[in-house]
Amino acid sequence: MLRLDGLRKSFGSTCAVADLSLELCRGEVFGLLGPNGAGKTTTVNMVVGLLAPDAGRIAIDGGGSPAEASVRARIGVAPQALAIYEDLTGEENVAFFARLQGLSGRELTQRTAWSLDFVGLTDRRGDRAKTYSGGMKRRLNLAIAVVHDPPLLLLDEPTVGVDPQSRNAIFENIQRLQNDGRTIIYTTHYMEEAQRLCNRVGIMDHGRLLAMDTVEALIRDHGGMSVVTAENDAGLCRVETDDPVAELGRLQAAGGLRIFRLDRPDLEAVFLNLTGRSLRD
Amino acid sequence: MYRILALTAKDLRLLLRDKVGFFFTFFFPVLYATFFGFIFSGQGGDGPGIKLALVDEDRTDGSRAFIERLRAAPEVTLVLARTDGSGELTREDAVALVRRGRAAAYVVLAAGFGDRADQPFHGGPLQLETGCDPSRQAEAGMLQGILTRYVYQGMQETFADRAKLRQYLARSMVDVRQADELDPAARAALNLFLPAMDQFLANLPEGQDSLAGFQSLEIKNTDVARQRRGPKNPFEISFPQGIIWGILGCAAGFGISMVSERTKGTLVRLRMAPITPGQVLAGKALACFLTTTGVATLLLTLAAVAFQVRPGSVPLLALAVVSVSLAFVGIMMFLSVLGKTEQSAGGIGWAILTVMAMIGGGMVPLAFLPAWMATVGHVSPVKWAILAIEGAIWRGFSATEMLGPCAILLGFGALFFLIGARAFRWSESG
Ligand SMILES: Nc1ncnc2c1ncn2[C@@H]1O[C@H](COP(=O)(O)OP(=O)(O)OP(=O)(O)O)[C@@H](O)[C@H]1O
Ligand SMILES: [Mg+2]
């Protein structure tokens, strides 16, 4: 569905993306995880044709380049920087961009209503976007991305500032899109999101993809050991282990296990181990 | 095309929602046109034209005839008597009137004016003493032209009447004989010319008093604009100006909206959509064009309905409006590349537009401006815009005459558009 080959992009002396290669299958949700400045947005911008890569190739749907309008029509983007008309209502915003995608008539009405529902803004559709809260604007930004039902979706931090309830609803909708065979690139700082939504996750830092795999595999390979903290007759102890169940058994056998805590490695730990830095600094 | 129309519709909708933009595009021009229409028409009891305090110290037939001609002149309104009715103005009264702003200028016909006026070939130039409110220089310039014209008109009348002319020649011959200080060469020439002329007049067949031969020499004061009648009412001047202001408002507004699309990030979204950059620009240009023609149509309709402004030619007016709109669509495009933020684009844009308007006669009609300014005005699209619109409304332009300004306007439009489109930055950083 999407293939990136040796993508490179520099801004002056800053190398934003260095030698990025990636292949996504149809129906896959790919999480791009990385700290600020890792190069996630730059990657998205190259995929959608906003930025021309310094080197490398982008092939969408078996060869199309985003420089062609017909290829761009097959992509939906929720840019990280909000891109909505504050003086238009939510509905007008969505309908306008739908028209730019060539939708008209009945289809336009239906798709507009559908995507407003997708982000839970149906109630506020008649209000001007400038009266929306930050999270609502973010949701409108997402609605515009999905209105033309594109096979490839690029969602650049689409849920920043969105409350947990709306976020949950959006996740369910995204999962539905995935089940319908849409391919999605999802950038985020939130590992819970990546863990919940993504089939595969790429960990990015300084423009490089440090690792790319399923969440379980990443944790297994790069997460390090679980940490068991327990209190028994021998007192308080902290043990790093690959097999926490066995370790707990051992502590129990040693006698009088009263209380314990198990810290399993997560993507945060994966990131820390790969880069020596924390994901959110 | 569907997509371009979608872009255009979006922009028009945004314009209608932007109160400030809407004000400058629609209300300000209407206010401007009606307000200045009333000002020019000297509303409130004053007659039309420049208010002129006139002092007659000469009190001869010549000076009185000149006053009568001025009284009949539509360009000026004379004040001859004191406001309290205690008699004619003195020089001091006249100066005071100007100082207090009750008159734009004063004119003194000093003793000897009548004699001089009757002797154009002799005795030095005819002198009028005038003074003018320094804040009304434009009117002073215009006044000079008007006075000259009516002085000449007096001479014309003299030339046209055989008896009067012969009388004048006879007096001149006496004067020449008596003038000791006259240069010998000039005296010789006059001694030859004056009698020969008198002879010619004496031999003219009876009934040819109108002197057909002189008719063609008559100093004609028709304006450059080959006026059939000149503007019939001041609204024919103020409404073209109002239209210009509306169009300037559009150009600035849409130029700024291009910048704001970039700063607000929506331009990014437009670029990600399956449309070409050309379509994005075309959508904006079309919205700007429709708004400018809309403003022009609104104002012209208002002018026709409320102020009896009847265009000389409606098709030519349409041509003029379309050309003007296209020119300013190009200028809009140009303005959109002048600033990084809405504020700077707005500031620089309005500065440029204001200068264009000033030197192009969009603020004060060109006729009231000093000559050098009218020349400089050639580089201002506003000048050609006003000329084209006035050409169709009251200057009585033929289709061929209209082509000139329209071609210039389209040239301006294309030039500005190309510069703007080339320099347009599609992203915040690039
Ligand atoms: N237009 C630009 N001009 C100059 N440098 C840029 C530009 N865009 C991005 N960069 C630089 O490229 C690098 C990658 O930026 P990018 O926006 O892709 O990061 P990101 O992973 O999306 O970060 P975030 O999590 O903060 O969104 C950064 O060092 C940034 O400063
Ligand atoms: Mg980013």
PDB file of N, CA and C in Angstrom, chain A residues 48 50 69 72-73 77-79 82-85 87-89 92 96-97 99-104 108 128 141 144-145, chain B residues 2-4 6-8 10-11 13-14 17-19 261 264-277 429:
ATOM      1  N   VAL A  48       2.754  12.911   1.869  1.00  0.00           N
ATOM      2  CA  VAL A  48       1.582  13.555   1.266  1.00  0.00           C
ATOM      3  C   VAL A  48       1.982  14.562   0.179  1.00  0.00           C
ATOM      4  N   LEU A  50       3.818  17.345   0.495  1.00  0.00           N
ATOM      5  CA  LEU A  50       4.052  18.736   0.887  1.00  0.00           C
ATOM      6  C   LEU A  50       5.527  19.084   0.813  1.00  0.00           C
ATOM      7  N   ALA A  69      -1.971  14.717  -8.387  1.00  0.00           N
ATOM      8  CA  ALA A  69      -3.211  15.017  -7.676  1.00  0.00           C
ATOM      9  C   ALA A  69      -4.050  13.753  -7.472  1.00  0.00           C
ATOM     10  N   ARG A  72      -2.891  12.003  -4.505  1.00  0.00           N
ATOM     11  CA  ARG A  72      -3.243  12.703  -3.260  1.00  0.00           C
ATOM     12  C   ARG A  72      -4.702  12.478  -2.886  1.00  0.00           C
ATOM     13  N   ALA A  73      -5.530  12.250  -3.890  1.00  0.00           N
ATOM     14  CA  ALA A  73      -6.942  12.021  -3.616  1.00  0.00           C
ATOM     15  C   ALA A  73      -7.148  10.746  -2.818  1.00  0.00           C
ATOM     16  N   VAL A  77      -5.317  13.311   5.364  1.00  0.00           N
ATOM     17  CA  VAL A  77      -4.310  13.740   6.332  1.00  0.00           C
ATOM     18  C   VAL A  77      -4.945  14.565   7.439  1.00  0.00           C
ATOM     19  N   ALA A  78      -4.604  14.246   8.665  1.00  0.00           N
ATOM     20  CA  ALA A  78      -4.907  15.139   9.781  1.00  0.00           C
ATOM     21  C   ALA A  78      -3.578  15.740  10.194  1.00  0.00           C
ATOM     22  N   PRO A  79      -3.279  16.962   9.704  1.00  0.00           N
ATOM     23  CA  PRO A  79      -1.968  17.533  10.009  1.00  0.00           C
ATOM     24  C   PRO A  79      -1.840  17.863  11.489  1.00  0.00           C
ATOM     25  N   LEU A  82      -3.197  22.394  13.329  1.00  0.00           N
ATOM     26  CA  LEU A  82      -4.604  22.466  12.944  1.00  0.00           C
ATOM     27  C   LEU A  82      -4.753  23.227  11.634  1.00  0.00           C
ATOM     28  N   ALA A  83      -5.563  22.703  10.744  1.00  0.00           N
ATOM     29  CA  ALA A  83      -5.804  23.398   9.485  1.00  0.00           C
ATOM     30  C   ALA A  83      -7.302  23.426   9.245  1.00  0.00           C
ATOM     31  N   ILE A  84      -7.956  24.389   9.880  1.00  0.00           N
ATOM     32  CA  ILE A  84      -9.397  24.534   9.699  1.00  0.00           C
ATOM     33  C   ILE A  84      -9.699  26.016   9.544  1.00  0.00           C
ATOM     34  N   TYR A  85     -10.843  26.329   8.934  1.00  0.00           N
ATOM     35  CA  TYR A  85     -11.267  27.722   8.804  1.00  0.00           C
ATOM     36  C   TYR A  85     -12.097  28.087  10.026  1.00  0.00           C
ATOM     37  N   ASP A  87     -13.721  30.674  10.782  1.00  0.00           N
ATOM     38  CA  ASP A  87     -14.972  31.394  10.572  1.00  0.00           C
ATOM     39  C   ASP A  87     -16.027  30.578   9.826  1.00  0.00           C
ATOM     40  N   LEU A  88     -15.689  29.352   9.510  1.00  0.00           N
ATOM     41  CA  LEU A  88     -16.709  28.462   8.950  1.00  0.00           C
ATOM     42  C   LEU A  88     -17.186  27.542  10.067  1.00  0.00           C
ATOM     43  N   THR A  89     -18.390  27.033   9.928  1.00  0.00           N
ATOM     44  CA  THR A  89     -18.866  26.075  10.915  1.00  0.00           C
ATOM     45  C   THR A  89     -18.144  24.754  10.694  1.00  0.00           C
ATOM     46  N   GLU A  92     -19.405  23.233   7.531  1.00  0.00           N
ATOM     47  CA  GLU A  92     -18.913  23.896   6.318  1.00  0.00           C
ATOM     48  C   GLU A  92     -17.452  23.542   6.050  1.00  0.00           C
ATOM     49  N   PHE A  96     -16.492  21.719   2.697  1.00  0.00           N
ATOM     50  CA  PHE A  96     -15.598  22.401   1.758  1.00  0.00           C
ATOM     51  C   PHE A  96     -14.472  21.477   1.305  1.00  0.00           C
ATOM     52  N   PHE A  97     -13.814  20.848   2.275  1.00  0.00           N
ATOM     53  CA  PHE A  97     -12.699  19.973   1.887  1.00  0.00           C
ATOM     54  C   PHE A  97     -13.207  18.735   1.146  1.00  0.00           C
ATOM     55  N   ARG A  99     -15.632  18.843  -0.981  1.00  0.00           N
ATOM     56  CA  ARG A  99     -15.807  19.308  -2.370  1.00  0.00           C
ATOM     57  C   ARG A  99     -14.470  19.326  -3.090  1.00  0.00           C
ATOM     58  N   LEU A 100     -13.434  19.743  -2.385  1.00  0.00           N
ATOM     59  CA  LEU A 100     -12.116  19.742  -3.014  1.00  0.00           C
ATOM     60  C   LEU A 100     -11.714  18.323  -3.410  1.00  0.00           C
ATOM     61  N   GLN A 101     -12.279  17.340  -2.718  1.00  0.00           N
ATOM     62  CA  GLN A 101     -11.991  15.952  -3.064  1.00  0.00           C
ATOM     63  C   GLN A 101     -12.915  15.483  -4.182  1.00  0.00           C
ATOM     64  N   GLY A 102     -13.791  16.370  -4.602  1.00  0.00           N
ATOM     65  CA  GLY A 102     -14.660  16.021  -5.716  1.00  0.00           C
ATOM     66  C   GLY A 102     -16.016  15.481  -5.315  1.00  0.00           C
ATOM     67  N   LEU A 103     -16.314  15.450  -4.025  1.00  0.00           N
ATOM     68  CA  LEU A 103     -17.625  14.955  -3.606  1.00  0.00           C
ATOM     69  C   LEU A 103     -18.690  16.005  -3.897  1.00  0.00           C
ATOM     70  N   SER A 104     -19.885  15.531  -4.245  1.00  0.00           N
ATOM     71  CA  SER A 104     -20.968  16.473  -4.480  1.00  0.00           C
ATOM     72  C   SER A 104     -22.300  15.789  -4.211  1.00  0.00           C
ATOM     73  N   LEU A 108     -21.931  13.969  -0.897  1.00  0.00           N
ATOM     74  CA  LEU A 108     -21.306  15.016  -0.089  1.00  0.00           C
ATOM     75  C   LEU A 108     -22.004  15.136   1.258  1.00  0.00           C
ATOM     76  N   ARG A 128     -19.553  27.899  14.547  1.00  0.00           N
ATOM     77  CA  ARG A 128     -18.272  28.247  13.916  1.00  0.00           C
ATOM     78  C   ARG A 128     -17.127  27.578  14.655  1.00  0.00           C
ATOM     79  N   ASN A 141     -10.391  18.629  12.808  1.00  0.00           N
ATOM     80  CA  ASN A 141      -9.219  18.441  11.966  1.00  0.00           C
ATOM     81  C   ASN A 141      -9.154  16.992  11.460  1.00  0.00           C
ATOM     82  N   ILE A 144     -12.016  16.115   8.794  1.00  0.00           N
ATOM     83  CA  ILE A 144     -11.704  16.526   7.426  1.00  0.00           C
ATOM     84  C   ILE A 144     -10.823  15.477   6.740  1.00  0.00           C
ATOM     85  N   ALA A 145      -9.982  14.821   7.543  1.00  0.00           N
ATOM     86  CA  ALA A 145      -9.075  13.831   6.959  1.00  0.00           C
ATOM     87  C   ALA A 145      -9.825  12.607   6.434  1.00  0.00           C
TER      88      ALA A 145
ATOM     89  N   TYR B   2     -15.291  22.557 -10.757  1.00  0.00           N
ATOM     90  CA  TYR B   2     -16.099  22.373  -9.552  1.00  0.00           C
ATOM     91  C   TYR B   2     -15.287  22.728  -8.311  1.00  0.00           C
ATOM     92  N   ARG B   3     -14.026  22.300  -8.341  1.00  0.00           N
ATOM     93  CA  ARG B   3     -13.178  22.539  -7.181  1.00  0.00           C
ATOM     94  C   ARG B   3     -12.825  24.019  -7.053  1.00  0.00           C
ATOM     95  N   ILE B   4     -12.577  24.666  -8.196  1.00  0.00           N
ATOM     96  CA  ILE B   4     -12.295  26.106  -8.147  1.00  0.00           C
ATOM     97  C   ILE B   4     -13.496  26.850  -7.571  1.00  0.00           C
ATOM     98  N   ALA B   6     -15.684  25.655  -5.573  1.00  0.00           N
ATOM     99  CA  ALA B   6     -15.769  25.374  -4.135  1.00  0.00           C
ATOM    100  C   ALA B   6     -14.855  26.326  -3.368  1.00  0.00           C
ATOM    101  N   LEU B   7     -13.639  26.533  -3.906  1.00  0.00           N
ATOM    102  CA  LEU B   7     -12.691  27.464  -3.271  1.00  0.00           C
ATOM    103  C   LEU B   7     -13.269  28.875  -3.233  1.00  0.00           C
ATOM    104  N   THR B   8     -13.842  29.264  -4.378  1.00  0.00           N
ATOM    105  CA  THR B   8     -14.401  30.605  -4.481  1.00  0.00           C
ATOM    106  C   THR B   8     -15.549  30.795  -3.494  1.00  0.00           C
ATOM    107  N   LYS B  10     -16.111  29.271  -0.799  1.00  0.00           N
ATOM    108  CA  LYS B  10     -15.572  29.332   0.570  1.00  0.00           C
ATOM    109  C   LYS B  10     -15.082  30.735   0.881  1.00  0.00           C
ATOM    110  N   ASP B  11     -14.359  31.343  -0.063  1.00  0.00           N
ATOM    111  CA  ASP B  11     -13.822  32.675   0.186  1.00  0.00           C
ATOM    112  C   ASP B  11     -14.917  33.724   0.308  1.00  0.00           C
ATOM    113  N   ARG B  13     -17.914  33.209   1.317  1.00  0.00           N
ATOM    114  CA  ARG B  13     -18.574  32.987   2.601  1.00  0.00           C
ATOM    115  C   ARG B  13     -17.743  33.589   3.736  1.00  0.00           C
ATOM    116  N   LEU B  14     -16.434  33.388   3.652  1.00  0.00           N
ATOM    117  CA  LEU B  14     -15.561  33.948   4.691  1.00  0.00           C
ATOM    118  C   LEU B  14     -15.620  35.473   4.681  1.00  0.00           C
ATOM    119  N   ARG B  17     -18.504  36.796   6.425  1.00  0.00           N
ATOM    120  CA  ARG B  17     -18.461  36.612   7.886  1.00  0.00           C
ATOM    121  C   ARG B  17     -17.443  37.528   8.533  1.00  0.00           C
ATOM    122  N   ASP B  18     -16.585  38.135   7.736  1.00  0.00           N
ATOM    123  CA  ASP B  18     -15.550  39.000   8.289  1.00  0.00           C
ATOM    124  C   ASP B  18     -16.088  40.420   8.306  1.00  0.00           C
ATOM    125  N   LYS B  19     -16.450  40.872   9.495  1.00  0.00           N
ATOM    126  CA  LYS B  19     -17.153  42.159   9.580  1.00  0.00           C
ATOM    127  C   LYS B  19     -16.295  43.313   9.082  1.00  0.00           C
ATOM    128  N   GLU B 261      -4.285  32.214   5.040  1.00  0.00           N
ATOM    129  CA  GLU B 261      -4.375  30.782   4.729  1.00  0.00           C
ATOM    130  C   GLU B 261      -3.047  30.096   5.047  1.00  0.00           C
ATOM    131  N   LYS B 264      -2.521  30.269   9.057  1.00  0.00           N
ATOM    132  CA  LYS B 264      -3.464  29.436   9.808  1.00  0.00           C
ATOM    133  C   LYS B 264      -3.337  27.963   9.434  1.00  0.00           C
ATOM    134  N   GLY B 265      -2.530  27.678   8.442  1.00  0.00           N
ATOM    135  CA  GLY B 265      -2.281  26.281   8.109  1.00  0.00           C
ATOM    136  C   GLY B 265      -3.238  25.690   7.086  1.00  0.00           C
ATOM    137  N   THR B 266      -4.279  26.442   6.709  1.00  0.00           N
ATOM    138  CA  THR B 266      -5.239  25.862   5.779  1.00  0.00           C
ATOM    139  C   THR B 266      -4.648  25.713   4.376  1.00  0.00           C
ATOM    140  N   LEU B 267      -3.649  26.553   4.083  1.00  0.00           N
ATOM    141  CA  LEU B 267      -3.011  26.430   2.774  1.00  0.00           C
ATOM    142  C   LEU B 267      -2.364  25.050   2.629  1.00  0.00           C
ATOM    143  N   VAL B 268      -1.823  24.565   3.725  1.00  0.00           N
ATOM    144  CA  VAL B 268      -1.236  23.229   3.734  1.00  0.00           C
ATOM    145  C   VAL B 268      -2.292  22.205   3.319  1.00  0.00           C
ATOM    146  N   ARG B 269      -3.466  22.380   3.879  1.00  0.00           N
ATOM    147  CA  ARG B 269      -4.538  21.445   3.578  1.00  0.00           C
ATOM    148  C   ARG B 269      -4.963  21.551   2.113  1.00  0.00           C
ATOM    149  N   LEU B 270      -4.962  22.774   1.599  1.00  0.00           N
ATOM    150  CA  LEU B 270      -5.319  22.944   0.195  1.00  0.00           C
ATOM    151  C   LEU B 270      -4.294  22.244  -0.688  1.00  0.00           C
ATOM    152  N   ARG B 271      -3.035  22.335  -0.275  1.00  0.00           N
ATOM    153  CA  ARG B 271      -1.988  21.709  -1.093  1.00  0.00           C
ATOM    154  C   ARG B 271      -2.049  20.193  -1.023  1.00  0.00           C
ATOM    155  N   MET B 272      -2.582  19.681   0.089  1.00  0.00           N
ATOM    156  CA  MET B 272      -2.681  18.234   0.204  1.00  0.00           C
ATOM    157  C   MET B 272      -3.883  17.695  -0.560  1.00  0.00           C
ATOM    158  N   ALA B 273      -4.812  18.577  -0.854  1.00  0.00           N
ATOM    159  CA  ALA B 273      -5.997  18.150  -1.590  1.00  0.00           C
ATOM    160  C   ALA B 273      -5.616  17.888  -3.044  1.00  0.00           C
ATOM    161  N   PRO B 274      -6.422  17.097  -3.730  1.00  0.00           N
ATOM    162  CA  PRO B 274      -6.084  16.789  -5.125  1.00  0.00           C
ATOM    163  C   PRO B 274      -6.390  17.946  -6.072  1.00  0.00           C
ATOM    164  N   ILE B 275      -5.792  19.092  -5.793  1.00  0.00           N
ATOM    165  CA  ILE B 275      -5.937  20.237  -6.697  1.00  0.00           C
ATOM    166  C   ILE B 275      -4.548  20.797  -6.936  1.00  0.00           C
ATOM    167  N   THR B 276      -4.413  21.502  -8.047  1.00  0.00           N
ATOM    168  CA  THR B 276      -3.109  22.062  -8.374  1.00  0.00           C
ATOM    169  C   THR B 276      -2.975  23.442  -7.725  1.00  0.00           C
ATOM    170  N   PRO B 277      -1.730  23.903  -7.541  1.00  0.00           N
ATOM    171  CA  PRO B 277      -1.542  25.262  -7.037  1.00  0.00           C
ATOM    172  C   PRO B 277      -2.275  26.283  -7.911  1.00  0.00           C
ATOM    173  N   SER B 429       7.575  28.076   5.976  1.00  0.00           N
ATOM    174  CA  SER B 429       9.023  28.210   6.089  1.00  0.00           C
ATOM    175  C   SER B 429       9.696  28.380   4.744  1.00  0.00           C
TER     176      SER B 429
END
